[in-house]
Amino acid sequence: MIRKFSSALFIGAIVFSSCKKDDAIAPYTTPDTYNFSNVENKEATARISMWAGYTGLLGKSNSRQLNQDTINYLWNNTNNAFTAETGSNIPYTFDVINALGTSFSLSAKVADAAFFKSLADSMKNISQYYSSPASRGVPGKIGNRIFNHTGLEFNQAVAKGLMGALQLSNVITQLDASRSADNNTEVAGQGTAMQHAWDLAYGYVGIPKDYDTSIAYTSAIVDRPLAIGGYFAERGKYIQSGFKVSEAFRKGRAAIGAKDYAARDAAINTIKEYLEKTIAAALYYYITAPQTQAELSAKFHGLSEGYGFALGLKYRAANSTLSAANYQALLDIINTDFYELADDAANTKLKQAQTILTTAYGQLQP
């Protein structure tokens, strides 16, 4: 009996050893840029250029009344709406965007699309007051910016809110899809389904494939970071979000090629964490800076950006360190009439918001 048991153990050990050898992951390297041979993410990267054109058009309300049809056409990518004014000096120019048609639109991939479209429509509605002075309860101009009756700059709410509703939302969707996607069958030009999902997620971040945190990107560089990608340097520098997100994307894509799924999952966690923290860091800045700004245009502009970033945090990962209750508290604070916030010399509510953010995320700014 002892000999038979020992033989069975020995055979089992051979089988176990053989399985472990077959499952071994071959050594692989992570490239310095996102320069993989079969990347195809045009639908994602094109939408980031659309974001730039669309939000840029809404900003024109500071000097003219906007046209509702134009806002609708840009949102749905119909009627060749993108022009040199709304689609130049960006990775996908207006003629390329127009040729993509309605299957490549903002409206198709924005979470809570009707809500964000309503904010854009509100920007159009108050643009009629672009030459009238604003005051408490009255929409119009303060400095060179146009605000609604509560001091909100709608175009900023759209631009920053879409960094969550368009970018973070879709990045998380694609990363989660990559966990269970096929990684054996390759499709010409886009690799496996897992690789393709990962590449789409990268495209939605808004950074070029050769993204380099040491470069001082300017508007003169066409293939530059846009949207949340642009905020890596502007508000995410202290937490090094640009480096951490871009590195994790490269590591994860290389790991998928080697079928190292533990490394892929680790990269997913890093990407989700630091994209969310970038939005949180921006929100922290825009509820902090207005506390010392006396000029209402600057104060309301910052608070409007903060409101947009607060909207964007709605689309954070399910395991976020920011609880649902604390998120709602943040939203309630920043959704206050900005004239009321300006009246409070102690900035009581804004300081409460700061505490909520640092409790959830740690120190976000120097």
C-alpha positions as CSV (number, residue, x, y, z in Angstrom):
1,M,0.0,0.0,0.0
2,I,2.8,2.3,0.9
3,R,4.6,1.7,-2.4
4,K,1.4,2.3,-4.4
5,F,0.7,5.5,-2.6
6,S,4.2,6.7,-3.2
7,S,3.9,5.9,-6.9
8,A,0.7,7.8,-7.2
9,L,2.3,10.7,-5.5
10,F,5.2,10.6,-7.9
11,I,3.0,10.4,-11.0
12,G,0.9,13.3,-9.6
13,A,4.1,15.3,-9.1
14,I,5.2,14.7,-12.7
15,V,1.8,15.8,-14.0
16,F,1.8,18.9,-11.8
17,S,5.3,19.8,-12.8
18,S,4.5,19.4,-16.4
19,C,1.5,21.7,-16.1
20,K,3.5,24.3,-14.4
21,K,6.1,24.2,-17.1
22,D,3.5,24.6,-19.8
23,D,1.9,27.5,-18.1
24,A,5.2,29.4,-17.6
25,I,5.3,32.9,-19.0
26,A,8.1,33.6,-21.4
27,P,10.3,36.6,-20.6
28,Y,9.0,39.8,-22.3
29,T,9.9,43.5,-22.3
30,T,7.9,46.7,-22.0
31,P,8.5,49.2,-24.7
32,D,9.3,52.9,-24.0
33,T,6.3,54.0,-26.2
34,Y,2.9,52.6,-27.0
35,N,4.2,51.4,-30.3
36,F,2.8,48.0,-30.7
37,S,2.4,46.5,-34.2
38,N,-1.3,45.9,-34.3
39,V,-2.9,48.9,-32.5
40,E,-6.3,50.1,-33.9
41,N,-8.2,52.6,-31.8
42,K,-9.4,55.2,-34.2
43,E,-12.9,55.3,-32.8
44,A,-11.5,56.3,-29.4
45,T,-8.8,58.7,-30.5
46,A,-11.1,60.4,-33.0
47,R,-13.6,61.1,-30.3
48,I,-11.0,62.9,-28.2
49,S,-10.4,65.2,-31.2
50,M,-14.2,65.7,-31.3
51,W,-14.1,66.6,-27.6
52,A,-11.6,69.3,-28.4
53,G,-13.7,70.7,-31.3
54,Y,-17.0,70.5,-29.5
55,T,-15.9,72.1,-26.2
56,G,-13.9,74.7,-28.2
57,L,-17.1,75.8,-30.0
58,L,-19.0,76.1,-26.7
59,G,-16.2,78.5,-25.6
60,K,-17.0,80.8,-28.5
61,S,-20.1,81.9,-26.5
62,N,-17.9,84.5,-24.8
63,S,-17.9,86.5,-28.0
64,R,-21.0,85.5,-30.0
65,Q,-24.4,83.8,-29.9
66,L,-24.2,80.1,-30.6
67,N,-26.3,78.3,-33.2
68,Q,-28.4,75.3,-31.9
69,D,-28.1,73.4,-35.1
70,T,-24.3,73.6,-35.0
71,I,-24.2,72.3,-31.5
72,N,-26.5,69.4,-32.5
73,Y,-24.5,68.5,-35.6
74,L,-21.2,68.5,-33.8
75,W,-22.6,66.3,-31.0
76,N,-23.9,63.7,-33.5
77,N,-21.2,64.2,-36.2
78,T,-23.7,65.0,-38.9
79,N,-23.9,67.5,-41.8
80,N,-20.2,67.9,-42.0
81,A,-20.4,70.1,-38.9
82,F,-16.7,70.1,-38.0
83,T,-14.9,73.0,-39.7
84,A,-11.5,74.6,-39.6
85,E,-12.7,76.5,-36.6
86,T,-13.6,73.4,-34.6
87,G,-11.3,70.8,-36.1
88,S,-7.8,72.2,-36.8
89,N,-4.5,71.7,-35.0
90,I,-5.7,68.4,-33.4
91,P,-4.8,64.8,-34.3
92,Y,-7.9,64.2,-36.3
93,T,-8.7,67.3,-38.5
94,F,-12.3,68.4,-39.3
95,D,-12.3,66.7,-42.8
96,V,-11.3,63.3,-41.3
97,I,-13.8,63.6,-38.5
98,N,-16.6,64.5,-40.8
99,A,-15.8,61.5,-43.0
100,L,-16.2,59.1,-40.1
101,G,-19.9,59.9,-39.9
102,T,-22.5,59.2,-37.2
103,S,-21.0,55.9,-36.1
104,F,-18.1,57.9,-34.7
105,S,-19.9,60.5,-32.6
106,L,-19.7,62.0,-29.1
107,S,-23.3,61.2,-28.4
108,A,-22.9,57.5,-29.0
109,K,-20.2,57.1,-26.3
110,V,-20.9,59.7,-23.6
111,A,-22.4,58.3,-20.4
112,D,-25.6,60.3,-19.4
113,A,-25.5,61.8,-22.8
114,A,-28.8,63.6,-22.5
115,F,-27.6,65.4,-19.4
116,F,-24.4,66.7,-20.9
117,K,-26.2,67.7,-24.1
118,S,-28.5,69.7,-21.9
119,L,-25.6,71.6,-20.4
120,A,-24.3,72.4,-23.9
121,D,-27.8,73.6,-24.9
122,S,-27.8,75.8,-21.8
123,M,-24.5,77.3,-23.0
124,K,-26.2,78.1,-26.3
125,N,-29.2,79.7,-24.4
126,I,-27.2,82.1,-22.3
127,S,-24.8,83.0,-25.2
128,Q,-27.4,85.5,-26.2
129,Y,-26.2,87.6,-23.3
130,Y,-22.6,87.6,-24.4
131,S,-22.5,91.4,-24.5
132,S,-24.6,92.1,-21.4
133,P,-23.1,92.4,-17.8
134,A,-23.9,89.6,-15.4
135,S,-25.0,90.0,-11.8
136,R,-26.5,87.9,-9.1
137,G,-29.5,86.1,-10.6
138,V,-28.8,87.6,-14.0
139,P,-26.8,85.8,-16.8
140,G,-24.2,87.6,-18.8
141,K,-20.5,88.7,-18.9
142,I,-18.1,89.1,-16.1
143,G,-14.6,90.0,-17.4
144,N,-14.3,88.2,-20.7
145,R,-16.4,85.1,-19.7
146,I,-20.1,84.4,-19.8
147,F,-21.9,82.9,-16.8
148,N,-25.4,81.9,-16.0
149,H,-27.5,83.5,-13.2
150,T,-25.7,81.4,-10.5
151,G,-22.2,82.1,-11.9
152,L,-21.8,78.8,-13.7
153,E,-19.8,78.6,-17.0
154,F,-21.6,75.8,-18.8
155,N,-18.9,75.2,-21.3
156,Q,-16.5,74.3,-18.5
157,A,-19.0,72.0,-17.0
158,V,-19.2,70.1,-20.3
159,A,-15.5,70.1,-21.1
160,K,-14.5,68.8,-17.6
161,G,-17.5,66.6,-17.1
162,L,-16.8,64.7,-20.3
163,M,-13.4,63.8,-18.9
164,G,-15.4,61.4,-16.8
165,A,-18.5,60.7,-18.9
166,L,-16.5,60.2,-22.1
167,Q,-13.0,59.3,-21.1
168,L,-13.0,57.6,-17.7
169,S,-16.2,55.8,-18.3
170,N,-15.0,54.3,-21.6
171,V,-11.5,53.5,-20.3
172,I,-13.0,51.5,-17.4
173,T,-15.5,49.7,-19.8
174,Q,-12.7,48.7,-22.1
175,L,-10.3,47.6,-19.4
176,D,-13.0,45.5,-17.8
177,A,-13.8,44.0,-21.1
178,S,-10.2,43.0,-21.7
179,R,-10.3,40.7,-18.6
180,S,-12.5,38.2,-20.3
181,A,-11.9,39.0,-24.0
182,D,-10.4,36.4,-26.4
183,N,-6.6,36.5,-26.5
184,N,-5.9,33.7,-29.0
185,T,-7.6,34.7,-32.3
186,E,-6.0,37.6,-34.1
187,V,-7.9,39.9,-36.4
188,A,-5.8,41.6,-39.1
189,G,-4.8,45.1,-38.1
190,Q,-6.1,45.0,-34.6
191,G,-4.7,41.9,-32.9
192,T,-6.8,39.9,-30.5
193,A,-10.0,41.0,-28.9
194,M,-8.2,41.5,-25.7
195,Q,-5.5,43.6,-27.3
196,H,-8.1,45.7,-29.2
197,A,-10.1,46.5,-26.0
198,W,-6.9,47.5,-24.3
199,D,-5.9,49.8,-27.2
200,L,-9.4,51.4,-27.2
201,A,-8.9,52.2,-23.5
202,Y,-5.5,53.8,-24.3
203,G,-7.1,55.9,-27.1
204,Y,-9.7,57.3,-24.7
205,V,-7.1,58.6,-22.4
206,G,-6.1,61.3,-24.9
207,I,-2.3,60.9,-25.0
208,P,-0.1,60.2,-28.1
209,K,1.6,56.8,-28.5
210,D,5.0,58.4,-27.9
211,Y,3.8,60.3,-24.8
212,D,6.7,61.7,-22.7
213,T,6.1,63.4,-19.4
214,S,9.4,65.3,-19.8
215,I,8.0,67.2,-22.8
216,A,6.4,70.6,-22.3
217,Y,3.5,70.0,-24.8
218,T,2.0,73.2,-26.3
219,S,-0.8,73.8,-28.7
220,A,1.8,74.0,-31.5
221,I,2.2,70.2,-31.2
222,V,-0.7,68.7,-33.0
223,D,-0.3,65.2,-31.6
224,R,-0.4,66.4,-28.0
225,P,-2.2,65.2,-24.8
226,L,-5.8,66.3,-24.8
227,A,-8.6,66.4,-22.2
228,I,-7.7,64.3,-19.2
229,G,-4.3,63.5,-20.9
230,G,-3.6,67.2,-20.9
231,Y,-4.4,67.4,-17.2
232,F,-1.7,64.9,-16.3
233,A,0.8,67.8,-16.5
234,E,-1.5,70.6,-15.5
235,R,-3.1,69.2,-12.3
236,G,-1.8,65.6,-12.0
237,K,1.9,66.4,-11.9
238,Y,2.3,66.2,-8.1
239,I,0.8,62.6,-8.0
240,Q,2.8,61.6,-11.2
241,S,-0.4,60.4,-12.9
242,G,0.9,60.8,-16.4
243,F,3.9,58.6,-15.9
244,K,2.0,56.0,-13.9
245,V,-0.9,55.7,-16.3
246,S,1.2,55.6,-19.4
247,E,3.6,53.1,-17.9
248,A,0.8,50.9,-16.8
249,F,-0.8,50.9,-20.2
250,R,2.5,49.9,-21.8
251,K,3.1,47.2,-19.2
252,G,-0.4,45.8,-19.5
253,R,-0.3,45.7,-23.3
254,A,3.1,43.9,-23.3
255,A,1.7,41.5,-20.6
256,I,-1.3,40.7,-22.8
257,G,1.0,39.7,-25.6
258,A,2.8,37.4,-23.2
259,K,-0.5,36.2,-21.6
260,D,0.7,37.4,-18.2
261,Y,-2.7,38.2,-16.9
262,A,-1.6,39.0,-13.4
263,A,0.5,41.8,-14.7
264,R,-2.4,42.9,-16.9
265,D,-4.7,43.1,-13.9
266,A,-2.2,45.0,-11.9
267,A,-1.9,47.6,-14.7
268,I,-5.7,47.9,-14.8
269,N,-5.8,48.7,-11.1
270,T,-3.1,51.4,-11.5
271,I,-4.8,53.0,-14.5
272,K,-8.2,53.2,-12.9
273,E,-6.7,54.6,-9.7
274,Y,-4.6,57.3,-11.3
275,L,-7.2,58.5,-13.9
276,E,-9.6,58.9,-11.0
277,K,-7.0,60.7,-8.9
278,T,-6.2,63.0,-11.8
279,I,-9.8,64.2,-11.9
280,A,-9.9,64.4,-8.1
281,A,-6.6,66.4,-8.1
282,A,-8.1,68.9,-10.6
283,L,-11.3,69.2,-8.5
284,Y,-9.2,69.8,-5.4
285,Y,-7.3,72.6,-7.2
286,Y,-10.5,74.3,-8.5
287,I,-12.1,74.4,-5.0
288,T,-8.9,75.6,-3.5
289,A,-7.7,78.4,-5.9
290,P,-11.1,80.3,-5.9
291,Q,-10.8,80.7,-2.1
292,T,-8.2,83.4,-2.5
293,Q,-9.4,84.9,-5.8
294,A,-11.1,88.3,-5.3
295,E,-12.1,88.8,-9.0
296,L,-15.4,87.1,-9.7
297,S,-14.6,86.1,-13.2
298,A,-11.6,84.1,-12.1
299,K,-13.4,82.7,-9.1
300,F,-16.5,81.6,-11.0
301,H,-14.4,80.2,-13.8
302,G,-12.5,78.0,-11.4
303,L,-15.6,76.9,-9.6
304,S,-17.2,76.0,-12.9
305,E,-14.2,73.8,-13.8
306,G,-14.5,72.3,-10.3
307,Y,-18.2,71.5,-10.9
308,G,-17.3,69.8,-14.2
309,F,-14.6,67.7,-12.5
310,A,-17.1,66.8,-9.8
311,L,-19.5,65.6,-12.4
312,G,-16.7,63.5,-13.9
313,L,-16.0,61.7,-10.7
314,K,-19.4,60.0,-11.0
315,Y,-17.8,57.6,-13.4
316,R,-15.1,56.4,-11.1
317,A,-14.5,52.6,-10.6
318,A,-16.8,50.6,-8.3
319,N,-14.1,50.1,-5.8
320,S,-13.2,53.8,-5.5
321,T,-12.0,55.1,-2.2
322,L,-14.6,57.9,-2.5
323,S,-17.8,56.6,-1.0
324,A,-21.2,57.3,-2.6
325,A,-22.2,59.4,0.3
326,N,-19.1,61.5,0.2
327,Y,-19.4,61.9,-3.5
328,Q,-22.9,63.3,-3.1
329,A,-21.7,65.6,-0.4
330,L,-19.0,66.9,-2.8
331,L,-21.5,67.4,-5.6
332,D,-24.0,69.2,-3.3
333,I,-21.2,71.6,-2.2
334,I,-20.0,72.5,-5.7
335,N,-23.5,72.7,-7.0
336,T,-24.3,75.7,-4.7
337,D,-25.0,79.1,-6.2
338,F,-21.5,80.5,-6.8
339,Y,-22.6,83.9,-5.5
340,E,-23.4,82.3,-2.2
341,L,-20.0,80.5,-2.1
342,A,-18.3,83.9,-2.9
343,D,-20.2,85.5,0.0
344,D,-18.6,83.1,2.5
345,A,-15.3,84.7,3.4
346,A,-14.4,81.6,5.5
347,N,-15.0,79.3,2.5
348,T,-16.7,76.8,4.9
349,K,-18.2,74.6,2.2
350,L,-15.2,74.6,0.0
351,K,-13.0,73.6,2.9
352,Q,-15.4,70.7,3.6
353,A,-14.9,69.6,0.1
354,Q,-11.2,69.7,0.4
355,T,-11.4,67.5,3.5
356,I,-13.6,64.9,1.7
357,L,-11.1,64.7,-1.2
358,T,-7.9,64.4,1.0
359,T,-9.6,61.8,3.2
360,A,-10.5,59.7,0.1
361,Y,-7.3,60.2,-1.9
362,G,-4.6,61.5,0.3
363,Q,-2.6,64.6,-0.7
364,L,-3.4,65.6,-4.3
365,Q,-1.6,68.9,-4.6
366,P,1.7,70.3,-3.2
